[in-house]
PDB file of C-alpha atoms and ligand atoms in Angstrom:
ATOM      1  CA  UNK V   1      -0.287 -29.192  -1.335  1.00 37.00           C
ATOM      2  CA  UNK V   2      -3.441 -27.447  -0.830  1.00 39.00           C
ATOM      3  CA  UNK V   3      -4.674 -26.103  -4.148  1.00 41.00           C
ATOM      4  CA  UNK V   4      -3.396 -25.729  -8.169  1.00 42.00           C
ATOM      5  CA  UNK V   5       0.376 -24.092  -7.770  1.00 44.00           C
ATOM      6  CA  UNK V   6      -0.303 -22.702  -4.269  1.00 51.00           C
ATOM      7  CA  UNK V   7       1.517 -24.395  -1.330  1.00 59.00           C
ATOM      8  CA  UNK V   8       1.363 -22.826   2.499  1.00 87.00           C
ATOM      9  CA  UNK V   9      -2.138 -22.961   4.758  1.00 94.00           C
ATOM     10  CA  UNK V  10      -5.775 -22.246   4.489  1.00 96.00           C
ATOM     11  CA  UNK V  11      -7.143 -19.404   6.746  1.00 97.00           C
ATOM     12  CA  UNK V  12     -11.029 -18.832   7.002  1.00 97.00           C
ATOM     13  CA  UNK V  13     -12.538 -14.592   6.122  1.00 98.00           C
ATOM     14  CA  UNK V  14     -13.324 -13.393   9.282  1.00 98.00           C
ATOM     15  CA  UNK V  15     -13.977  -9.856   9.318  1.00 98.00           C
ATOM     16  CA  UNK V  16     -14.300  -7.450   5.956  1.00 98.00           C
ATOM     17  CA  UNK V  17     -14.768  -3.491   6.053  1.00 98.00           C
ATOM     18  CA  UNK V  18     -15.181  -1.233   3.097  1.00 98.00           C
ATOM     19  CA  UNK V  19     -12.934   2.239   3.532  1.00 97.00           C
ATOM     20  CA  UNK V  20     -14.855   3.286   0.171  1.00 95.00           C
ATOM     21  CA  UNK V  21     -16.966   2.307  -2.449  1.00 94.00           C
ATOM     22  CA  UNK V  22     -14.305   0.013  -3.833  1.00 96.00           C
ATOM     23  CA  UNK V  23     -11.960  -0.992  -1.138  1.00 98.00           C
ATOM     24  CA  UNK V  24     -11.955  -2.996   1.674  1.00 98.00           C
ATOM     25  CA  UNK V  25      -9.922  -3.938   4.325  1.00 98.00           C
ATOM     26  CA  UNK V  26     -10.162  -7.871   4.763  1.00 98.00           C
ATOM     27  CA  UNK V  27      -9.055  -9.819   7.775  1.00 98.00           C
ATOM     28  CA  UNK V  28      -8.374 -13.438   8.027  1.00 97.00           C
ATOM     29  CA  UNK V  29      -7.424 -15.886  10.407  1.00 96.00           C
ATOM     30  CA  UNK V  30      -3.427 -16.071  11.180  1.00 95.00           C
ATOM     31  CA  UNK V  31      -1.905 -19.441  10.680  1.00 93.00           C
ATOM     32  CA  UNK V  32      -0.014 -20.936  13.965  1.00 91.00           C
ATOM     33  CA  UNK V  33       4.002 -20.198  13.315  1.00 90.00           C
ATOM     34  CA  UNK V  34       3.180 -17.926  10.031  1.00 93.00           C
ATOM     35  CA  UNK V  35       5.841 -14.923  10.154  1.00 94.00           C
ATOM     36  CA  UNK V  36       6.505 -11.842   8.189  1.00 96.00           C
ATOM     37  CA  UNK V  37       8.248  -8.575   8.201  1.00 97.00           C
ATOM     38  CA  UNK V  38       6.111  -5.437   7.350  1.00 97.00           C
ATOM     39  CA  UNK V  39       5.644  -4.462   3.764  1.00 97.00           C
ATOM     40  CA  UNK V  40       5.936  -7.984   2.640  1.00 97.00           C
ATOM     41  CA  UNK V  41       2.887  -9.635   0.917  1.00 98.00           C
ATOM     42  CA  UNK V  42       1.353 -13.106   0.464  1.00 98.00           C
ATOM     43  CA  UNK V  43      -0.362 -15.206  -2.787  1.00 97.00           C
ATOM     44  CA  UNK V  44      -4.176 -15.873  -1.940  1.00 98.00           C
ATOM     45  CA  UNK V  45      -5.422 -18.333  -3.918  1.00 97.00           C
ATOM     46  CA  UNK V  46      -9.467 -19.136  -4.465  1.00 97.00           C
ATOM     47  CA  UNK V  47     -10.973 -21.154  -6.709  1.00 94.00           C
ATOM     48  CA  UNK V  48      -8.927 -20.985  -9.417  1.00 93.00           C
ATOM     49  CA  UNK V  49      -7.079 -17.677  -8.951  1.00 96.00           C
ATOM     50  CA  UNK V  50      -3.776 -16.832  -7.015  1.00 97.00           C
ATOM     51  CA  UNK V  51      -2.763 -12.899  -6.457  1.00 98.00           C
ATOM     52  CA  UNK V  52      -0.605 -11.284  -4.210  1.00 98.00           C
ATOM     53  CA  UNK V  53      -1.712  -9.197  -1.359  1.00 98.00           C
ATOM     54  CA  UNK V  54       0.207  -7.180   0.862  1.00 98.00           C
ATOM     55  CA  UNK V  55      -0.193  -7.478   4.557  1.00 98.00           C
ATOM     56  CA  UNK V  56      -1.411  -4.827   6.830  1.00 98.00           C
ATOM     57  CA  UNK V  57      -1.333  -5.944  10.027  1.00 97.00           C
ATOM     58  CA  UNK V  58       1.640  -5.615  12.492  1.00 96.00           C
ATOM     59  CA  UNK V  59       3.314  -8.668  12.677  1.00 95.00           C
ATOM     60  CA  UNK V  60       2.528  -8.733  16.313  1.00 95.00           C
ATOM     61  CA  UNK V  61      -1.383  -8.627  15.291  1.00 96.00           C
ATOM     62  CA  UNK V  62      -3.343 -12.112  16.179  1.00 95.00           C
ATOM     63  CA  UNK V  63      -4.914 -11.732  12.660  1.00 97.00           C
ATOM     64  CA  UNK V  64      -3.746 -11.172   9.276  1.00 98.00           C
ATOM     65  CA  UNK V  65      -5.601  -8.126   7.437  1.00 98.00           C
ATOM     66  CA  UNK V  66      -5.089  -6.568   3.736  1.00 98.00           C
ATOM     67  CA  UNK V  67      -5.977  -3.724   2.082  1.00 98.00           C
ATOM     68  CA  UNK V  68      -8.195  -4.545  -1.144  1.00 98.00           C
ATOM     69  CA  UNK V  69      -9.829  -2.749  -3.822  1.00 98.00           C
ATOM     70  CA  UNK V  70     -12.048  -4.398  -5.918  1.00 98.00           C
ATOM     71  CA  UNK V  71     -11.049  -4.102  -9.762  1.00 96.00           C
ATOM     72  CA  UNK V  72     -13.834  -3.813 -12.390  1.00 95.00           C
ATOM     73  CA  UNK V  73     -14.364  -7.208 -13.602  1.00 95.00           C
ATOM     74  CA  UNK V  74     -11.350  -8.320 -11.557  1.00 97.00           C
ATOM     75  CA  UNK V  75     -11.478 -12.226 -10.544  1.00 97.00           C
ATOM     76  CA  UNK V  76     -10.306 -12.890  -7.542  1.00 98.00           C
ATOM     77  CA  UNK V  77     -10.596  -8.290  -5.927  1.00 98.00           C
ATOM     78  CA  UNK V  78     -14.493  -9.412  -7.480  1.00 97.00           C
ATOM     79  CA  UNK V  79     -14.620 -12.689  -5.290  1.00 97.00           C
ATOM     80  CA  UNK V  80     -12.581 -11.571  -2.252  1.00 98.00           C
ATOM     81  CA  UNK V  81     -15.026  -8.468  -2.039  1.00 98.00           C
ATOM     82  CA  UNK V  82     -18.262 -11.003  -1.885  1.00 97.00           C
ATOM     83  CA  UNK V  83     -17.364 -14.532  -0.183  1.00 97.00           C
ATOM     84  CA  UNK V  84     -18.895 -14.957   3.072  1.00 97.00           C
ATOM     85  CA  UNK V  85     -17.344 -14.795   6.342  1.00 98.00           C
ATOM     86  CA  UNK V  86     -16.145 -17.763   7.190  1.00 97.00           C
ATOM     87  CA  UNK V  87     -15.239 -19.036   3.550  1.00 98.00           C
ATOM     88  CA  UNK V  88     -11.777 -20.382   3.283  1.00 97.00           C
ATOM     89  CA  UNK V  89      -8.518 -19.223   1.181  1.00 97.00           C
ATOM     90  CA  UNK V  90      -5.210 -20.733   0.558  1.00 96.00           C
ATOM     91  CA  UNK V  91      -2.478 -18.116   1.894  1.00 96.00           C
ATOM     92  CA  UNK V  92       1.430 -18.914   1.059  1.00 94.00           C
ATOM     93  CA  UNK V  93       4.155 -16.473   1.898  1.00 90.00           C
ATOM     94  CA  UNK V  94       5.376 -14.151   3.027  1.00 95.00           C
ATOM     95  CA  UNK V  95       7.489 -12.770   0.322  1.00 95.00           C
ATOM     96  CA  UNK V  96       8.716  -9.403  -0.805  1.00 95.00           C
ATOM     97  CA  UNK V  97      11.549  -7.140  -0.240  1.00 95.00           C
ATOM     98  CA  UNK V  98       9.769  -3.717  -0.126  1.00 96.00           C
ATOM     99  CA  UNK V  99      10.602  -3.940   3.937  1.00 96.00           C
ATOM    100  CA  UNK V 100      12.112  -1.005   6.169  1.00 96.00           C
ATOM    101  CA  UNK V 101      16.192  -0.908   6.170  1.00 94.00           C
ATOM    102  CA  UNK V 102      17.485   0.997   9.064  1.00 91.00           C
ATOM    103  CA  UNK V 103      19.539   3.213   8.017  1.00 88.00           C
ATOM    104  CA  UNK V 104      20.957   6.981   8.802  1.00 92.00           C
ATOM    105  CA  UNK V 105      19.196   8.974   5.592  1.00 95.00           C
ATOM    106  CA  UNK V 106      15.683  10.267   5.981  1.00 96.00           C
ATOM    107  CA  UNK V 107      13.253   7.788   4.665  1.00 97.00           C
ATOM    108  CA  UNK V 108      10.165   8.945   2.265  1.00 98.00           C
ATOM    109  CA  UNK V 109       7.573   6.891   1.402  1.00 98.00           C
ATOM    110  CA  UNK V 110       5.200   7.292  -2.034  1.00 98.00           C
ATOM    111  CA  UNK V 111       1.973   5.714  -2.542  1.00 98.00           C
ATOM    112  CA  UNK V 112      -1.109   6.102  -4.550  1.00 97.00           C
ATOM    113  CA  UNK V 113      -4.169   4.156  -3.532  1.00 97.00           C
ATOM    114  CA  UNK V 114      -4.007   0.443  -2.363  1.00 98.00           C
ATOM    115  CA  UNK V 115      -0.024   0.908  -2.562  1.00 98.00           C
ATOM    116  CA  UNK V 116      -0.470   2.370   0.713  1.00 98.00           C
ATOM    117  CA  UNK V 117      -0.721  -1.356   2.289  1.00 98.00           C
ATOM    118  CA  UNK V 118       3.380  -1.376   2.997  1.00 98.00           C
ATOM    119  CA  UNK V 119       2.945   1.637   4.596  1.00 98.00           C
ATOM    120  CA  UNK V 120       0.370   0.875   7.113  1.00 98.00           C
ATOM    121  CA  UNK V 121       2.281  -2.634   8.044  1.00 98.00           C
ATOM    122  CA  UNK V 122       5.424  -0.729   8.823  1.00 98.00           C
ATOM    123  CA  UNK V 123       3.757   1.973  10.819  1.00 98.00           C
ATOM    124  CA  UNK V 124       1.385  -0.617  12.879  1.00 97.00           C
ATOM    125  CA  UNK V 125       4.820  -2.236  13.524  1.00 96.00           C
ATOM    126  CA  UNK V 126       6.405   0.889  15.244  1.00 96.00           C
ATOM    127  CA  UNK V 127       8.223   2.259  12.574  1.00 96.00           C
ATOM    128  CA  UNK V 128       7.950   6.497  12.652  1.00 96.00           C
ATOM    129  CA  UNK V 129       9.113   9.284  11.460  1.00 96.00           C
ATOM    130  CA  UNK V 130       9.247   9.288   7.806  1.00 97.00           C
ATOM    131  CA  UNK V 131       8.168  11.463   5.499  1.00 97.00           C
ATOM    132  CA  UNK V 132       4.687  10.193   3.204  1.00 98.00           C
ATOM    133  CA  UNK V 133       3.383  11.383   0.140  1.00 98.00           C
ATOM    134  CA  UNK V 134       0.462  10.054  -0.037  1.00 97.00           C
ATOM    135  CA  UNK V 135      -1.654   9.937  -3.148  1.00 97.00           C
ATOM    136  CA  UNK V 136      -5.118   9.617  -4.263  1.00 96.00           C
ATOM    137  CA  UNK V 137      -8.078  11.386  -5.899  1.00 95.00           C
ATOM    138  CA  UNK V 138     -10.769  12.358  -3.143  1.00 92.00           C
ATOM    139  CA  UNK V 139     -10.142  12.357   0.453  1.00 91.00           C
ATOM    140  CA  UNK V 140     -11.912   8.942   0.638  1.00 93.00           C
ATOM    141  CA  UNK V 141      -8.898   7.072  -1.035  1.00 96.00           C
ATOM    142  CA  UNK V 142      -6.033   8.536   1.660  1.00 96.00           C
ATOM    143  CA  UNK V 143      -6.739   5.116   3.411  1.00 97.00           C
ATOM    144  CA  UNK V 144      -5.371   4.939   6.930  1.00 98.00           C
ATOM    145  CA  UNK V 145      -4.474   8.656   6.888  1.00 95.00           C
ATOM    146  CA  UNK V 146      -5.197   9.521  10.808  1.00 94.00           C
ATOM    147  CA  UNK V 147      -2.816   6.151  11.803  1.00 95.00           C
ATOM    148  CA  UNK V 148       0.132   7.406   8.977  1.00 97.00           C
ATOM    149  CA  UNK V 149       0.198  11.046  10.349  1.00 94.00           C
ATOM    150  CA  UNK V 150       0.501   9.992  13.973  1.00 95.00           C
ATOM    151  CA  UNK V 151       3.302   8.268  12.595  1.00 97.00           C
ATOM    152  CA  UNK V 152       4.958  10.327  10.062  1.00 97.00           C
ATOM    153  CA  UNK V 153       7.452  13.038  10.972  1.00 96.00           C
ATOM    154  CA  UNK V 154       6.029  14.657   7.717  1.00 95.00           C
ATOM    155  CA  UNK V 155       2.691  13.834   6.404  1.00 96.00           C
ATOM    156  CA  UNK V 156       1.537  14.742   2.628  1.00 95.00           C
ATOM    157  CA  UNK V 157      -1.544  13.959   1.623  1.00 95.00           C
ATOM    158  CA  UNK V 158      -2.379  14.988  -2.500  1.00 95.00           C
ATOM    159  CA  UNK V 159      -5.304  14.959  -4.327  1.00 94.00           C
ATOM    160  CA  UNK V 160      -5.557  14.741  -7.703  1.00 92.00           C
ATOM    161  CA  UNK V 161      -9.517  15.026  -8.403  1.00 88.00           C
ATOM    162  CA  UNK V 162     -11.234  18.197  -8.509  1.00 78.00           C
ATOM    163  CA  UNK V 163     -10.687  20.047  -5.322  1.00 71.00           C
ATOM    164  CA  UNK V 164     -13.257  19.265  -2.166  1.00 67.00           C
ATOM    165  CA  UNK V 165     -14.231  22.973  -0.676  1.00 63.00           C
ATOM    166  CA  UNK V 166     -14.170  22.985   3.209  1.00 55.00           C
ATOM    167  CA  UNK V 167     -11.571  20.037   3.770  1.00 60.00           C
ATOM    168  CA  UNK V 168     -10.745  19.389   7.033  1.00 62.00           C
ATOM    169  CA  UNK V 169      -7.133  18.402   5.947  1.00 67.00           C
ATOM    170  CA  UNK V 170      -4.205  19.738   6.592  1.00 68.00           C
ATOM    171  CA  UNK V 171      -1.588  20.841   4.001  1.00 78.00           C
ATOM    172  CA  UNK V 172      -3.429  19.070   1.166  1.00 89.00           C
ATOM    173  CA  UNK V 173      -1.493  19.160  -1.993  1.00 92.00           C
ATOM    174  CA  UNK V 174      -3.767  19.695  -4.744  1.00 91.00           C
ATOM    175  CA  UNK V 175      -2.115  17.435  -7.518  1.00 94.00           C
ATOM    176  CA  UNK V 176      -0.371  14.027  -7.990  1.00 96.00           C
ATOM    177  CA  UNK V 177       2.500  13.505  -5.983  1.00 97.00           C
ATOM    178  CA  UNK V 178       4.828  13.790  -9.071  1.00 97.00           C
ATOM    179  CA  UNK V 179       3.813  17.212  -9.132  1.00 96.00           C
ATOM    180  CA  UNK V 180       4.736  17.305  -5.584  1.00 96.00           C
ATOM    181  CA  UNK V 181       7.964  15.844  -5.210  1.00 97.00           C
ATOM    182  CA  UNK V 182       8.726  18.252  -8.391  1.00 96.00           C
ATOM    183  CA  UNK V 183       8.166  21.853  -6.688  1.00 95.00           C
ATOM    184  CA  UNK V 184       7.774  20.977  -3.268  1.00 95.00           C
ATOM    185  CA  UNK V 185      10.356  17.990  -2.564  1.00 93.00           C
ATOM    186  CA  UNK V 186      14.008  19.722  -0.739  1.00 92.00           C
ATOM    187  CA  UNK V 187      17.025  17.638  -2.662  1.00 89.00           C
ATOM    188  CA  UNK V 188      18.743  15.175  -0.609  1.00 91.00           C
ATOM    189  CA  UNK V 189      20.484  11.517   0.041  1.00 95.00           C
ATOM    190  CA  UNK V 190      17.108   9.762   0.907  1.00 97.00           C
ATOM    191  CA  UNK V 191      15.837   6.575   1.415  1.00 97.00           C
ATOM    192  CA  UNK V 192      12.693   6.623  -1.003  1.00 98.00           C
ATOM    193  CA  UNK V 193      10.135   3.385  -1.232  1.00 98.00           C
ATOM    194  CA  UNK V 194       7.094   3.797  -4.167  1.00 98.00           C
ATOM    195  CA  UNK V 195       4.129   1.582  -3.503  1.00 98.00           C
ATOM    196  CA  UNK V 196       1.178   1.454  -6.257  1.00 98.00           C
ATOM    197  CA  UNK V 197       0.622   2.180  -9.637  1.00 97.00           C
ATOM    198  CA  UNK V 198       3.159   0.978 -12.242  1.00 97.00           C
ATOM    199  CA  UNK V 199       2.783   4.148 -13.922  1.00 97.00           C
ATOM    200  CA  UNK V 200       3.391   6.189 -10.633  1.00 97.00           C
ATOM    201  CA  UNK V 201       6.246   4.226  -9.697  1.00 98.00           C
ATOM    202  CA  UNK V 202       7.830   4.872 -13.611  1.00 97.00           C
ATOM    203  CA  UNK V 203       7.104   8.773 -12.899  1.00 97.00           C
ATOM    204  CA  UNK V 204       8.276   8.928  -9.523  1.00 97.00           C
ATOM    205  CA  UNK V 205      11.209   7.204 -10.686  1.00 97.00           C
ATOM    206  CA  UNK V 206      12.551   9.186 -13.485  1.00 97.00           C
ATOM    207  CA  UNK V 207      12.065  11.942 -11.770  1.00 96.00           C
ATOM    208  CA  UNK V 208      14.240  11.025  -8.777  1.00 96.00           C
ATOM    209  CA  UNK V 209      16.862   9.997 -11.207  1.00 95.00           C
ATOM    210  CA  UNK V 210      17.192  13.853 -12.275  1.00 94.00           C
ATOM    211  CA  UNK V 211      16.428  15.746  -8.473  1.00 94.00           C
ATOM    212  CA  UNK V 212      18.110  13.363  -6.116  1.00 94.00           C
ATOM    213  CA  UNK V 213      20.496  11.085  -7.974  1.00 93.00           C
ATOM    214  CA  UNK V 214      22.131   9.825  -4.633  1.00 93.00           C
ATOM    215  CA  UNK V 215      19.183   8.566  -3.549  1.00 95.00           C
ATOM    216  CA  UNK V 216      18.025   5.200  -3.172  1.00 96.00           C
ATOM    217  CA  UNK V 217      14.792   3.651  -4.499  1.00 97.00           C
ATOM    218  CA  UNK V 218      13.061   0.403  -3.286  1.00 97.00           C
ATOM    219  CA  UNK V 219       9.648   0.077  -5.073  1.00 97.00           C
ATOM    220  CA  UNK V 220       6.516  -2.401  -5.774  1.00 97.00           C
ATOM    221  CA  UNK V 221       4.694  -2.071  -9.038  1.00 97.00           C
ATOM    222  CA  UNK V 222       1.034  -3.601  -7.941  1.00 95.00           C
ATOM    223  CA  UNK V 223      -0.391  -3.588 -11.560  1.00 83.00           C
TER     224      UNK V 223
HETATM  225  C1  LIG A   1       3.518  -7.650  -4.975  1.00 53.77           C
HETATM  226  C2  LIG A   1       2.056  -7.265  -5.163  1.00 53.77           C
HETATM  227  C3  LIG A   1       1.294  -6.872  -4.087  1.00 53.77           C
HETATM  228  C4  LIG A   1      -0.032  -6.484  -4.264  1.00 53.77           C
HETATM  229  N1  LIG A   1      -0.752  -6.055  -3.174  1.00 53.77           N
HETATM  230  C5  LIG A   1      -2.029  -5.647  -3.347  1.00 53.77           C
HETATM  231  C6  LIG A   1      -2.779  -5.150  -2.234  1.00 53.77           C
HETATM  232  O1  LIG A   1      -2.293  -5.089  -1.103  1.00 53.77           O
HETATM  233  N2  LIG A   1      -4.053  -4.745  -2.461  1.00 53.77           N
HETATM  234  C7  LIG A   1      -4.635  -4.797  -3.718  1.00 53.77           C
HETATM  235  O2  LIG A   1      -5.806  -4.421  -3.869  1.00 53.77           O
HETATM  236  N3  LIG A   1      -3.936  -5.283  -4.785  1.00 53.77           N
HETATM  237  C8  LIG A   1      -2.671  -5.709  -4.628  1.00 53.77           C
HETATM  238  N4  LIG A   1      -1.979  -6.206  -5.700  1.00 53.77           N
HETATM  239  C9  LIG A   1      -2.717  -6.408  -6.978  1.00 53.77           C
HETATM  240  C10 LIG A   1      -3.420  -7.793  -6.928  1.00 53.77           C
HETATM  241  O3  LIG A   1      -2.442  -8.826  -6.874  1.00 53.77           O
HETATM  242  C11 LIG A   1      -4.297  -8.061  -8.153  1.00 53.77           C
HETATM  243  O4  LIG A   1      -3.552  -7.848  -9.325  1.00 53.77           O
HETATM  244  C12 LIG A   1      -5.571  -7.226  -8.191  1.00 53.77           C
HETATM  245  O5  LIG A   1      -6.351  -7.453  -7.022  1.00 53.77           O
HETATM  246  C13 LIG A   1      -6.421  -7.569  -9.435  1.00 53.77           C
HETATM  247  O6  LIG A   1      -6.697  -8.941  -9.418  1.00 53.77           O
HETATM  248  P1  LIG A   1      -8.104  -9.485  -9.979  1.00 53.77           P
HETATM  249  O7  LIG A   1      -8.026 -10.973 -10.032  1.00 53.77           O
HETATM  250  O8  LIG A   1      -9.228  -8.894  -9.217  1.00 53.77           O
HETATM  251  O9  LIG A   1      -8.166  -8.846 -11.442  1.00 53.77           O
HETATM  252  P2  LIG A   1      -7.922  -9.633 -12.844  1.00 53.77           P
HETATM  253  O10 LIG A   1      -9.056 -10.583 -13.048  1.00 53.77           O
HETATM  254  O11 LIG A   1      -6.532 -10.189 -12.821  1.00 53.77           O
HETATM  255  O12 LIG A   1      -7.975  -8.434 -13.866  1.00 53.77           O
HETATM  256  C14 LIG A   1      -9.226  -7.933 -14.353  1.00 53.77           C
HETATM  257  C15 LIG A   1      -9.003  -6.658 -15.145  1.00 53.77           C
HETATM  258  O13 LIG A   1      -8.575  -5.596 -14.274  1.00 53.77           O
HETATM  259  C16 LIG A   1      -7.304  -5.060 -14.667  1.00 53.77           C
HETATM  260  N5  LIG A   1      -6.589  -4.793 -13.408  1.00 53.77           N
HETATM  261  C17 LIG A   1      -5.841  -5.659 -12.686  1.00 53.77           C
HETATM  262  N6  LIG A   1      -5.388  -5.076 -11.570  1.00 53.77           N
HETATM  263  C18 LIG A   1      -5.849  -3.809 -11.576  1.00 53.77           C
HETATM  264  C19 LIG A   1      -5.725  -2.700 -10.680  1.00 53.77           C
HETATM  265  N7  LIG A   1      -5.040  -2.795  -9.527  1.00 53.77           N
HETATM  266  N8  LIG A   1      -6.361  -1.549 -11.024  1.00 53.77           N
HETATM  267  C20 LIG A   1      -7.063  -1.442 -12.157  1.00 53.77           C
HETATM  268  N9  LIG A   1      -7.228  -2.467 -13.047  1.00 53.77           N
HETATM  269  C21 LIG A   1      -6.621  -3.620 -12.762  1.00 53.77           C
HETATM  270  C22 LIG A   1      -6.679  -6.157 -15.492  1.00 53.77           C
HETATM  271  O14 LIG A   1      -5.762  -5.606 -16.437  1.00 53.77           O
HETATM  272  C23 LIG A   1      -7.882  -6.784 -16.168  1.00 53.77           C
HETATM  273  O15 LIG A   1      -8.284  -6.025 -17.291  1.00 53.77           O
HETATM  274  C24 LIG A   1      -0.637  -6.558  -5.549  1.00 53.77           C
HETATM  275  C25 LIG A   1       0.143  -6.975  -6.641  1.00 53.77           C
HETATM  276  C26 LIG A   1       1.460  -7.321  -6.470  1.00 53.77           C
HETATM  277  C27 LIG A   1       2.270  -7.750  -7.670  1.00 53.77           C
END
């Protein structure tokens, strides 16, 4: 027992880079004989606060990193975004079920913002040739973007703020990527996993329930 309803190890910040004005990608040491599959996540625990936090890293990596952004007023995004290197978390897990399943139907992944983190994992891991909607508002939240279209078979990246002139991106969909899926997305017997917002995942949802009712759905609400 190493801290109020938080059981597993203690692992010291070593490294912490911000993608954006509010997110960061923060590594930490990796325990010796801690395991996980790709898209699963952890509870980090400071002070007096425990969240979860989905790993990044390929489970081959030597060090455990995690995609953050730092919620207005949020206690423990607030803290993680400030501690010193060196300062030390509790870190139990892994847990989660929002991992790849092999399988023979085309796999598309949807994320807005931090619910990329799944995403990243699985392609640092290997896994390819999906199809990514990617959402965000400005180019600076399509975290990872270069890595995931390397990856992808298909890469969509869609922005829903007002649109940047002179983007050096290609096939940008200008909108959220409900309004994607809805004009743009063929019908089919996919594989789909939703990482992010609640709300997105809700939208998303229902309308995958009307275009592709064969399809299956694996999703993580993060808020
Ligand atoms: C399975 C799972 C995996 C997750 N993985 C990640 C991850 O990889 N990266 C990541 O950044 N977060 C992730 N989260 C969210 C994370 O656990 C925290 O909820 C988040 O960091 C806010 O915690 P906080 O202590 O800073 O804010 P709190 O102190 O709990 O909340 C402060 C205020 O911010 C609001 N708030 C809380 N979360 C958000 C949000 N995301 N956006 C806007 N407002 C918010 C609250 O309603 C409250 O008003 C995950 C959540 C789950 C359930």
């Amino acid at each position: 027992m190493i801290g109020a309803g938080i059981t597993g190890h203690t692992v010291a910040i070593t490294a912490r880079e911000w993608l954006n004005g509010e997110t960061f990608v923060l590594g930490c040491g990796r325990p010796v004989g801690f395991g996980f599959q790709p898209g699963q996540y952890v509870t980090i625990g400071y002070g007096g606060e425990e969240r979860e936090y989905t790993l990044i890293s390929s489970p081959a990596a030597p060090e455990l990193r995690f995609l953050i952004k730092r919620v207005e007023d949020g206690r423990l995004s607030g803290a993680l975004a400030g501690l010193a290197l060196g300062a030390r978390l509790r870190l139990s897990g892994a847990k989660g079920y929002l991992t790849w399943q092999t399988t023979d139907r085309p796999a598309v992944f949807v994320a807005n913002g931090v619910g990329i983190a799944p995403f990243v994992a699985m392609a640092a891991a290997g896994i390819a040739g999906f199809t990514l909607i990617q959402g965000a508002r400005t180019p600076s939240g399509l975290f990872f973007r270069h890595e995931l279209s390397r990856a992808a078979g298909r890469y969509v990246p869609c922005l829903s703020g007002t649109p940047v002139r002179h983007l050096a991106l290609a096939d940008v969909h200008h909108g959220r990527v409900t309004d994607y899926i809805e004009r743009h997305l063929v019908p089919g017997v996919y594989d789909f996993y939703l990482c992010g917002s609640r709300s997105m995942i809700t939208d998303v949802t229902l309308l995958l329930d009307r275009l592709c009712p064969d399809a299956r759905i694996y999703s993580e609400a993060y808020t």
